[in-house]
Amino acid sequence: MGSLTEAIRTTFAYERQAGTRVYKGKVEHFLIGNAPHGGYIISLCTNATQQHQSSTPHRDPAHLAAQFFSPCQPGAVQVEVKTLSASKRWTRLDVSLMQYSRTDDVASSPVERVRLTYLYTDLPHPAEWGSSPNADNLSVLPWSESPFARPTPLAQHPSELREAKMYPSFQFRDVVKWSELVLIGPEDSPDPSAAPFQRMHSAFYWSQVHEEDDVTKNVELVCFFADMFMNGPELIQGAHQEVGRKYWFPTMTLSLDFKAKFPLVGVPGAPSGSSPSKSTVGIYFATKSISEGRHDQTVEVWTSPGGIGEGDAKLGGPEWRQEAQLLAVSTQLALVIPYSVNEKIANREDDKSSKL
């Protein structure tokens, strides 16, 4: 199975008179059961927008918002990108992911599966941020002297952890791996006597197998990581195994804030001077409410000091948590529906509407 970087690659096809540029791609392998993974789809769309913006002053994605109208199917897709506005500081893009209603049958009608809006800008280089925030510099570095400088929520070094078993429904489990759950740092952990719902959060490390999947260089991969987590209903004590077998958790909407400029560099002023892992990131996730299965999800993507079960925590020094960089924060609305709905996706014909 190929790399994620290869699987999200799109190529420019043509430009319409209205100014919309069309990119061709192919959805394959990165499936949850029979449905393409939502973060993978957003990564594919972001690959197209990166090409669209490559010759402009605004090459850094700052924000995106996505609505999933109906699940994609494996096969050919078109990503249509149009510039809505471009000012001195911001460029706004309108993006649609299209598929033929009968996949790969050009005689069938096109269906819009996902609609996205992007904000692009020119993010500052970390070296320009300064060591501590002030009236002229409102950036808070992980290693700044400010009490508001928050370390990564992951309190365990990845070298201390073992690889955990991947869900059978992950069709891409041969090229990725995740760690066992990680202890949460005291900055993000509620008092032990707090209400149980305040503990509906957790974290783990996530690694790519292929060397081509370099998270320090490719911002498009962050979209995939920002949709990798355990859903809130799975975190309810005693519900994990039962919920995981019976249900599917499709994403309805997802917004993503990008917090770092790519390619990544080390944190200015950090004492160790070490570089983040190219293959591994830390994922912190939390759910605030669940209503008849409909639930919110917040996911933070952080750099990792190394790979899962690799290296020595002592080599990075005690400062590794402060030196981690926050790459992105996503929020989403997801559902809990019977897994049988996922199983039917592969057999649907001429589907023009959502079955969620």
mmCIF file of C-alpha atoms in Angstrom:
data_model
loop_
_atom_site.group_PDB
_atom_site.id
_atom_site.type_symbol
_atom_site.label_atom_id
_atom_site.label_comp_id
_atom_site.label_asym_id
_atom_site.label_seq_id
_atom_site.Cartn_x
_atom_site.Cartn_y
_atom_site.Cartn_z
ATOM 1 C CA MET A 1 0.000 0.000 0.000
ATOM 2 C CA GLY A 2 1.341 3.417 -0.962
ATOM 3 C CA SER A 3 1.984 6.416 1.255
ATOM 4 C CA LEU A 4 -0.568 8.979 2.382
ATOM 5 C CA THR A 5 1.382 11.645 0.493
ATOM 6 C CA GLU A 6 0.928 9.668 -2.710
ATOM 7 C CA ALA A 7 -2.747 8.921 -2.011
ATOM 8 C CA ILE A 8 -3.705 12.609 -1.621
ATOM 9 C CA ARG A 9 -1.870 13.798 -4.734
ATOM 10 C CA THR A 10 -3.950 15.686 -7.306
ATOM 11 C CA THR A 11 -3.050 16.989 -10.773
ATOM 12 C CA PHE A 12 -4.262 20.098 -12.575
ATOM 13 C CA ALA A 13 -6.747 19.215 -15.335
ATOM 14 C CA TYR A 14 -8.174 22.438 -16.798
ATOM 15 C CA GLU A 15 -9.570 25.888 -16.001
ATOM 16 C CA ARG A 16 -13.108 27.028 -16.678
ATOM 17 C CA GLN A 17 -14.030 30.463 -17.985
ATOM 18 C CA ALA A 18 -15.472 31.410 -14.600
ATOM 19 C CA GLY A 19 -12.001 31.125 -13.052
ATOM 20 C CA THR A 20 -12.532 27.741 -11.418
ATOM 21 C CA ARG A 21 -9.513 25.464 -11.639
ATOM 22 C CA VAL A 22 -10.199 21.734 -11.724
ATOM 23 C CA TYR A 23 -7.820 19.136 -10.265
ATOM 24 C CA LYS A 24 -8.135 15.386 -10.706
ATOM 25 C CA GLY A 25 -7.467 12.832 -8.006
ATOM 26 C CA LYS A 26 -8.323 9.325 -6.931
ATOM 27 C CA VAL A 27 -9.782 8.149 -3.634
ATOM 28 C CA GLU A 28 -8.354 4.803 -2.560
ATOM 29 C CA HIS A 29 -7.071 2.727 0.365
ATOM 30 C CA PHE A 30 -7.633 5.234 3.191
ATOM 31 C CA LEU A 31 -11.067 3.915 4.147
ATOM 32 C CA ILE A 32 -12.974 3.328 7.366
ATOM 33 C CA GLY A 33 -14.867 0.201 6.394
ATOM 34 C CA ASN A 34 -16.268 1.191 2.998
ATOM 35 C CA ALA A 35 -16.195 4.976 3.495
ATOM 36 C CA PRO A 36 -13.159 7.163 2.770
ATOM 37 C CA HIS A 37 -11.695 8.720 5.910
ATOM 38 C CA GLY A 38 -12.873 12.333 6.296
ATOM 39 C CA GLY A 39 -9.476 13.780 7.159
ATOM 40 C CA TYR A 40 -7.978 11.992 4.161
ATOM 41 C CA ILE A 41 -10.550 13.647 1.886
ATOM 42 C CA ILE A 42 -9.694 17.074 3.328
ATOM 43 C CA SER A 43 -5.977 16.375 2.848
ATOM 44 C CA LEU A 44 -6.647 15.585 -0.808
ATOM 45 C CA CYS A 45 -8.567 18.853 -1.245
ATOM 46 C CA THR A 46 -5.788 20.768 0.523
ATOM 47 C CA ASN A 47 -3.267 19.306 -1.914
ATOM 48 C CA ALA A 48 -5.266 20.960 -4.704
ATOM 49 C CA THR A 49 -5.494 24.321 -2.910
ATOM 50 C CA GLN A 50 -1.753 24.259 -2.227
ATOM 51 C CA GLN A 51 -1.147 23.976 -5.962
ATOM 52 C CA HIS A 52 -3.705 26.693 -6.634
ATOM 53 C CA GLN A 53 -1.900 29.092 -4.270
ATOM 54 C CA SER A 54 1.686 28.115 -5.097
ATOM 55 C CA SER A 55 2.387 31.165 -7.287
ATOM 56 C CA THR A 56 0.664 33.709 -5.015
ATOM 57 C CA PRO A 57 1.895 35.677 -1.964
ATOM 58 C CA HIS A 58 -0.512 33.688 0.245
ATOM 59 C CA ARG A 59 0.806 30.128 0.409
ATOM 60 C CA ASP A 60 -0.041 29.173 3.995
ATOM 61 C CA PRO A 61 -3.469 27.750 4.909
ATOM 62 C CA ALA A 62 -4.753 29.450 8.061
ATOM 63 C CA HIS A 63 -8.269 28.026 8.316
ATOM 64 C CA LEU A 64 -10.696 25.720 6.558
ATOM 65 C CA ALA A 65 -14.317 24.732 7.092
ATOM 66 C CA ALA A 66 -15.792 21.601 5.507
ATOM 67 C CA GLN A 67 -19.306 20.210 5.151
ATOM 68 C CA PHE A 68 -19.736 16.566 4.193
ATOM 69 C CA PHE A 69 -22.933 16.136 2.168
ATOM 70 C CA SER A 70 -22.607 12.412 1.442
ATOM 71 C CA PRO A 71 -19.862 9.796 1.798
ATOM 72 C CA CYS A 72 -17.391 9.555 -1.059
ATOM 73 C CA GLN A 73 -16.717 6.280 -2.813
ATOM 74 C CA PRO A 74 -13.357 4.874 -3.889
ATOM 75 C CA GLY A 75 -12.556 6.041 -7.390
ATOM 76 C CA ALA A 76 -11.989 9.193 -9.394
ATOM 77 C CA VAL A 77 -12.742 12.632 -7.947
ATOM 78 C CA GLN A 78 -12.528 16.218 -9.124
ATOM 79 C CA VAL A 79 -11.548 19.069 -6.822
ATOM 80 C CA GLU A 80 -12.835 22.420 -8.069
ATOM 81 C CA VAL A 81 -11.059 25.478 -6.636
ATOM 82 C CA LYS A 82 -12.211 29.068 -7.097
ATOM 83 C CA THR A 83 -10.778 32.263 -5.597
ATOM 84 C CA LEU A 84 -13.599 34.200 -3.928
ATOM 85 C CA SER A 85 -11.499 37.206 -2.881
ATOM 86 C CA ALA A 86 -7.876 38.235 -2.475
ATOM 87 C CA SER A 87 -6.762 41.154 -0.306
ATOM 88 C CA LYS A 88 -3.390 42.263 0.994
ATOM 89 C CA ARG A 89 -3.430 39.765 3.867
ATOM 90 C CA TRP A 90 -6.018 37.117 3.013
ATOM 91 C CA THR A 91 -7.202 34.937 0.137
ATOM 92 C CA ARG A 92 -10.547 33.148 0.362
ATOM 93 C CA LEU A 93 -11.170 29.997 -1.648
ATOM 94 C CA ASP A 94 -14.334 28.046 -2.437
ATOM 95 C CA VAL A 95 -13.688 24.336 -2.985
ATOM 96 C CA SER A 96 -15.944 21.450 -4.030
ATOM 97 C CA LEU A 97 -15.093 17.771 -4.211
ATOM 98 C CA MET A 98 -17.141 16.169 -6.978
ATOM 99 C CA GLN A 99 -17.775 12.572 -8.009
ATOM 100 C CA TYR A 100 -19.957 11.050 -10.666
ATOM 101 C CA SER A 101 -23.077 9.536 -9.156
ATOM 102 C CA ARG A 102 -21.894 6.209 -10.553
ATOM 103 C CA THR A 103 -18.200 6.286 -9.799
ATOM 104 C CA ASP A 104 -15.973 6.436 -12.918
ATOM 105 C CA ASP A 105 -19.023 6.573 -15.225
ATOM 106 C CA VAL A 106 -18.703 9.938 -16.997
ATOM 107 C CA ALA A 107 -22.192 9.528 -18.444
ATOM 108 C CA SER A 108 -23.745 9.792 -14.980
ATOM 109 C CA SER A 109 -24.478 13.104 -13.291
ATOM 110 C CA PRO A 110 -21.856 14.778 -11.032
ATOM 111 C CA VAL A 111 -22.513 14.927 -7.285
ATOM 112 C CA GLU A 112 -20.973 17.371 -4.819
ATOM 113 C CA ARG A 113 -19.742 15.251 -1.913
ATOM 114 C CA VAL A 114 -17.881 17.873 0.137
ATOM 115 C CA ARG A 115 -17.879 21.698 0.155
ATOM 116 C CA LEU A 116 -15.017 23.629 1.772
ATOM 117 C CA THR A 117 -13.930 27.214 2.286
ATOM 118 C CA TYR A 118 -10.288 28.122 2.901
ATOM 119 C CA LEU A 119 -8.462 31.143 4.252
ATOM 120 C CA TYR A 120 -4.898 31.517 2.998
ATOM 121 C CA THR A 121 -2.304 34.023 4.170
ATOM 122 C CA ASP A 122 1.440 34.423 4.730
ATOM 123 C CA LEU A 123 2.096 33.140 8.256
ATOM 124 C CA PRO A 124 5.051 34.616 10.171
ATOM 125 C CA HIS A 125 8.229 32.619 10.529
ATOM 126 C CA PRO A 126 8.736 31.455 14.151
ATOM 127 C CA ALA A 127 12.006 33.389 14.341
ATOM 128 C CA GLU A 128 9.945 36.585 13.999
ATOM 129 C CA TRP A 129 7.755 35.836 17.018
ATOM 130 C CA GLY A 130 10.121 36.890 19.781
ATOM 131 C CA SER A 131 10.729 35.098 23.071
ATOM 132 C CA SER A 132 7.766 36.471 25.011
ATOM 133 C CA PRO A 133 4.485 38.224 24.142
ATOM 134 C CA ASN A 134 4.145 41.991 24.347
ATOM 135 C CA ALA A 135 1.914 44.767 23.032
ATOM 136 C CA ASP A 136 3.489 44.515 19.578
ATOM 137 C CA ASN A 137 3.867 40.748 19.485
ATOM 138 C CA LEU A 138 0.851 38.718 20.592
ATOM 139 C CA SER A 139 2.340 35.276 19.989
ATOM 140 C CA VAL A 140 2.897 32.817 22.837
ATOM 141 C CA LEU A 141 5.646 30.303 22.103
ATOM 142 C CA PRO A 142 5.729 26.975 23.946
ATOM 143 C CA TRP A 143 9.110 27.960 25.382
ATOM 144 C CA SER A 144 8.340 31.602 26.205
ATOM 145 C CA GLU A 145 8.475 33.014 29.733
ATOM 146 C CA SER A 146 4.746 33.744 29.689
ATOM 147 C CA PRO A 147 2.588 31.791 32.175
ATOM 148 C CA PHE A 148 0.142 31.363 29.287
ATOM 149 C CA ALA A 149 2.670 29.260 27.358
ATOM 150 C CA ARG A 150 0.994 25.843 27.353
ATOM 151 C CA PRO A 151 3.056 22.660 26.958
ATOM 152 C CA THR A 152 1.773 19.708 24.983
ATOM 153 C CA PRO A 153 -1.034 17.882 26.848
ATOM 154 C CA LEU A 154 0.728 14.563 26.199
ATOM 155 C CA ALA A 155 2.631 13.899 29.423
ATOM 156 C CA GLN A 156 4.493 10.764 28.306
ATOM 157 C CA HIS A 157 7.432 10.666 25.910
ATOM 158 C CA PRO A 158 6.659 8.406 22.898
ATOM 159 C CA SER A 159 9.728 6.276 23.662
ATOM 160 C CA GLU A 160 7.945 5.058 26.819
ATOM 161 C CA LEU A 161 4.919 3.715 24.934
ATOM 162 C CA ARG A 162 4.041 0.642 22.924
ATOM 163 C CA GLU A 163 2.175 0.368 19.660
ATOM 164 C CA ALA A 164 -1.538 -0.363 20.130
ATOM 165 C CA LYS A 165 -3.751 -2.592 18.016
ATOM 166 C CA MET A 166 -5.441 -0.764 15.150
ATOM 167 C CA TYR A 167 -9.192 -1.012 14.536
ATOM 168 C CA PRO A 168 -10.038 -3.752 11.972
ATOM 169 C CA SER A 169 -12.197 -1.249 10.058
ATOM 170 C CA PHE A 170 -9.112 0.876 9.241
ATOM 171 C CA GLN A 171 -8.259 -0.285 5.730
ATOM 172 C CA PHE A 172 -4.973 1.661 5.931
ATOM 173 C CA ARG A 173 -3.701 0.008 9.120
ATOM 174 C CA ASP A 174 -0.679 -1.488 7.328
ATOM 175 C CA VAL A 175 0.902 1.920 6.708
ATOM 176 C CA VAL A 176 0.117 3.693 9.985
ATOM 177 C CA LYS A 177 0.297 2.957 13.692
ATOM 178 C CA TRP A 178 -0.820 4.519 16.941
ATOM 179 C CA SER A 179 0.314 4.205 20.518
ATOM 180 C CA GLU A 180 -1.501 3.108 23.612
ATOM 181 C CA LEU A 181 -3.333 5.955 25.341
ATOM 182 C CA VAL A 182 -1.112 8.613 26.899
ATOM 183 C CA LEU A 183 -1.361 10.239 30.313
ATOM 184 C CA ILE A 184 -2.644 13.827 30.167
ATOM 185 C CA GLY A 185 -0.534 16.582 31.699
ATOM 186 C CA PRO A 186 -1.759 18.408 34.828
ATOM 187 C CA GLU A 187 -2.404 21.575 32.796
ATOM 188 C CA ASP A 188 -5.259 19.816 30.964
ATOM 189 C CA SER A 189 -6.360 17.271 33.578
ATOM 190 C CA PRO A 190 -9.321 18.131 35.813
ATOM 191 C CA ASP A 191 -9.314 17.526 39.525
ATOM 192 C CA PRO A 192 -9.933 13.798 40.238
ATOM 193 C CA SER A 193 -13.101 14.755 42.097
ATOM 194 C CA ALA A 194 -14.499 16.621 39.073
ATOM 195 C CA ALA A 195 -17.618 15.447 37.266
ATOM 196 C CA PRO A 196 -17.043 12.418 34.983
ATOM 197 C CA PHE A 197 -17.923 14.356 31.806
ATOM 198 C CA GLN A 198 -14.879 16.566 32.385
ATOM 199 C CA ARG A 199 -12.698 13.494 31.935
ATOM 200 C CA MET A 200 -14.079 12.653 28.476
ATOM 201 C CA HIS A 201 -10.737 13.317 26.832
ATOM 202 C CA SER A 202 -7.594 11.378 26.005
ATOM 203 C CA ALA A 203 -4.475 11.346 23.798
ATOM 204 C CA PHE A 204 -2.113 9.120 21.830
ATOM 205 C CA TYR A 205 0.752 9.305 19.348
ATOM 206 C CA TRP A 206 0.197 8.627 15.658
ATOM 207 C CA SER A 207 2.917 7.526 13.213
ATOM 208 C CA GLN A 208 3.205 7.073 9.462
ATOM 209 C CA VAL A 209 5.257 4.167 8.125
ATOM 210 C CA HIS A 210 6.422 5.619 4.802
ATOM 211 C CA GLU A 211 9.392 8.003 4.844
ATOM 212 C CA GLU A 212 7.649 10.091 2.189
ATOM 213 C CA ASP A 213 5.030 11.112 4.766
ATOM 214 C CA ASP A 214 7.090 13.878 6.374
ATOM 215 C CA VAL A 215 4.834 15.922 8.644
ATOM 216 C CA THR A 216 7.515 18.573 9.147
ATOM 217 C CA LYS A 217 7.334 19.515 5.461
ATOM 218 C CA ASN A 218 3.817 18.679 4.274
ATOM 219 C CA VAL A 219 0.998 20.749 5.774
ATOM 220 C CA GLU A 220 -1.563 18.659 3.868
ATOM 221 C CA LEU A 221 -0.922 15.693 6.185
ATOM 222 C CA VAL A 222 -2.081 17.721 9.189
ATOM 223 C CA CYS A 223 -5.685 17.539 7.937
ATOM 224 C CA PHE A 224 -5.574 13.751 8.150
ATOM 225 C CA PHE A 225 -4.089 13.784 11.656
ATOM 226 C CA ALA A 226 -6.717 16.297 12.823
ATOM 227 C CA ASP A 227 -9.417 13.711 12.139
ATOM 228 C CA MET A 228 -7.725 10.797 13.925
ATOM 229 C CA PHE A 229 -9.036 10.223 17.453
ATOM 230 C CA MET A 230 -11.390 8.191 19.603
ATOM 231 C CA ASN A 231 -14.910 9.599 19.482
ATOM 232 C CA GLY A 232 -16.577 10.823 22.661
ATOM 233 C CA PRO A 233 -19.022 7.892 22.899
ATOM 234 C CA GLU A 234 -16.020 5.522 22.904
ATOM 235 C CA LEU A 235 -14.554 7.311 25.927
ATOM 236 C CA ILE A 236 -17.565 6.629 28.138
ATOM 237 C CA GLN A 237 -16.413 4.119 30.734
ATOM 238 C CA GLY A 238 -17.512 0.608 29.829
ATOM 239 C CA ALA A 239 -18.834 1.608 26.399
ATOM 240 C CA HIS A 240 -15.672 1.387 24.292
ATOM 241 C CA GLN A 241 -15.800 -2.210 23.063
ATOM 242 C CA GLU A 242 -19.559 -2.294 22.494
ATOM 243 C CA VAL A 243 -19.737 1.087 20.756
ATOM 244 C CA GLY A 244 -16.712 0.357 18.581
ATOM 245 C CA ARG A 245 -18.252 -2.856 17.213
ATOM 246 C CA LYS A 246 -21.765 -1.593 16.558
ATOM 247 C CA TYR A 247 -21.405 1.962 15.302
ATOM 248 C CA TRP A 248 -19.822 4.248 12.739
ATOM 249 C CA PHE A 249 -18.956 7.897 13.475
ATOM 250 C CA PRO A 250 -19.282 9.921 10.249
ATOM 251 C CA THR A 251 -18.215 13.567 10.295
ATOM 252 C CA MET A 252 -20.849 16.114 9.250
ATOM 253 C CA THR A 253 -18.851 19.332 9.615
ATOM 254 C CA LEU A 254 -15.212 20.050 10.418
ATOM 255 C CA SER A 255 -13.287 23.284 10.903
ATOM 256 C CA LEU A 256 -9.522 23.424 11.174
ATOM 257 C CA ASP A 257 -7.173 26.182 12.334
ATOM 258 C CA PHE A 258 -3.567 25.830 11.205
ATOM 259 C CA LYS A 259 -1.166 27.047 13.901
ATOM 260 C CA ALA A 260 2.254 26.630 12.276
ATOM 261 C CA LYS A 261 4.139 27.644 9.166
ATOM 262 C CA PHE A 262 5.516 24.845 6.996
ATOM 263 C CA PRO A 263 8.147 23.553 6.633
ATOM 264 C CA LEU A 264 8.551 23.417 10.400
ATOM 265 C CA VAL A 265 11.601 24.697 12.236
ATOM 266 C CA GLY A 266 12.667 24.278 15.852
ATOM 267 C CA VAL A 267 11.263 26.503 18.579
ATOM 268 C CA PRO A 268 13.423 29.663 18.812
ATOM 269 C CA GLY A 269 15.310 29.809 22.103
ATOM 270 C CA ALA A 270 14.547 26.219 23.065
ATOM 271 C CA PRO A 271 17.489 24.767 25.017
ATOM 272 C CA SER A 272 17.680 21.321 23.417
ATOM 273 C CA GLY A 273 17.645 22.578 19.842
ATOM 274 C CA SER A 274 16.130 19.251 18.784
ATOM 275 C CA SER A 275 13.937 18.873 15.707
ATOM 276 C CA PRO A 276 10.431 17.360 15.802
ATOM 277 C CA SER A 277 9.802 13.855 14.482
ATOM 278 C CA LYS A 278 9.164 13.617 10.736
ATOM 279 C CA SER A 279 6.779 10.680 11.027
ATOM 280 C CA THR A 280 5.003 11.052 14.376
ATOM 281 C CA VAL A 281 2.598 13.558 15.932
ATOM 282 C CA GLY A 282 0.783 13.788 19.254
ATOM 283 C CA ILE A 283 -3.023 13.836 19.217
ATOM 284 C CA TYR A 284 -5.104 15.255 22.093
ATOM 285 C CA PHE A 285 -8.897 14.966 21.782
ATOM 286 C CA ALA A 286 -11.914 15.900 23.886
ATOM 287 C CA THR A 287 -15.719 15.784 23.735
ATOM 288 C CA LYS A 288 -17.925 18.216 25.652
ATOM 289 C CA SER A 289 -21.435 16.916 24.924
ATOM 290 C CA ILE A 290 -23.325 13.973 23.417
ATOM 291 C CA SER A 291 -26.994 14.208 22.429
ATOM 292 C CA GLU A 292 -28.558 11.035 21.004
ATOM 293 C CA GLY A 293 -25.187 10.176 19.512
ATOM 294 C CA ARG A 294 -24.606 13.600 17.959
ATOM 295 C CA HIS A 295 -21.406 14.899 19.531
ATOM 296 C CA ASP A 296 -18.756 17.573 19.297
ATOM 297 C CA GLN A 297 -15.084 16.791 19.037
ATOM 298 C CA THR A 298 -12.006 18.977 19.513
ATOM 299 C CA VAL A 299 -8.654 17.645 18.318
ATOM 300 C CA GLU A 300 -5.201 19.168 18.791
ATOM 301 C CA VAL A 301 -2.242 18.066 16.676
ATOM 302 C CA TRP A 302 1.191 18.527 18.293
ATOM 303 C CA THR A 303 4.718 17.739 17.165
ATOM 304 C CA SER A 304 6.347 14.700 18.736
ATOM 305 C CA PRO A 305 9.956 14.432 19.974
ATOM 306 C CA GLY A 306 10.327 10.953 18.445
ATOM 307 C CA GLY A 307 8.659 7.780 17.227
ATOM 308 C CA ILE A 308 6.506 5.331 19.183
ATOM 309 C CA GLY A 309 8.733 3.112 21.320
ATOM 310 C CA GLU A 310 11.862 4.635 19.801
ATOM 311 C CA GLY A 311 14.731 6.615 21.316
ATOM 312 C CA ASP A 312 15.292 7.720 24.882
ATOM 313 C CA ALA A 313 13.212 10.306 26.730
ATOM 314 C CA LYS A 314 16.351 11.495 28.536
ATOM 315 C CA LEU A 315 18.006 12.544 25.275
ATOM 316 C CA GLY A 316 15.487 15.330 24.765
ATOM 317 C CA GLY A 317 15.885 16.579 28.312
ATOM 318 C CA PRO A 318 13.043 17.437 30.690
ATOM 319 C CA GLU A 319 11.958 20.318 28.450
ATOM 320 C CA TRP A 320 10.499 18.249 25.596
ATOM 321 C CA ARG A 321 6.887 19.045 26.555
ATOM 322 C CA GLN A 322 7.549 22.790 26.454
ATOM 323 C CA GLU A 323 9.335 22.474 23.112
ATOM 324 C CA ALA A 324 6.430 20.767 21.335
ATOM 325 C CA GLN A 325 4.681 22.889 18.720
ATOM 326 C CA LEU A 326 0.930 23.043 18.219
ATOM 327 C CA LEU A 327 0.270 22.376 14.524
ATOM 328 C CA ALA A 328 -3.518 22.573 14.297
ATOM 329 C CA VAL A 329 -6.818 22.530 16.187
ATOM 330 C CA SER A 330 -9.954 21.028 14.666
ATOM 331 C CA THR A 331 -13.553 21.007 15.839
ATOM 332 C CA GLN A 332 -16.268 18.884 14.350
ATOM 333 C CA LEU A 333 -19.815 17.607 14.555
ATOM 334 C CA ALA A 334 -20.041 13.834 14.240
ATOM 335 C CA LEU A 335 -22.829 11.272 14.443
ATOM 336 C CA VAL A 336 -23.212 7.790 15.872
ATOM 337 C CA ILE A 337 -25.068 5.539 13.433
ATOM 338 C CA PRO A 338 -25.290 1.760 12.930
ATOM 339 C CA TYR A 339 -22.212 0.310 11.253
ATOM 340 C CA SER A 340 -24.511 -1.417 8.753
ATOM 341 C CA VAL A 341 -24.936 1.974 7.035
ATOM 342 C CA ASN A 342 -21.208 2.013 6.341
ATOM 343 C CA GLU A 343 -21.372 -1.512 4.926
ATOM 344 C CA LYS A 344 -24.046 -0.485 2.412
ATOM 345 C CA ILE A 345 -21.955 2.320 0.895
ATOM 346 C CA ALA A 346 -20.078 -0.036 -1.415
ATOM 347 C CA ASN A 347 -23.349 -1.281 -2.937
ATOM 348 C CA ARG A 348 -25.199 1.987 -3.476
ATOM 349 C CA GLU A 349 -26.076 3.028 -7.027
ATOM 350 C CA ASP A 350 -26.800 6.448 -8.505
ATOM 351 C CA ASP A 351 -26.678 8.018 -5.057
ATOM 352 C CA LYS A 352 -27.197 11.791 -5.133
ATOM 353 C CA SER A 353 -28.054 12.470 -1.519
ATOM 354 C CA SER A 354 -26.814 11.760 1.959
ATOM 355 C CA LYS A 355 -28.033 8.600 3.655
ATOM 356 C CA LEU A 356 -26.907 9.788 7.085
#
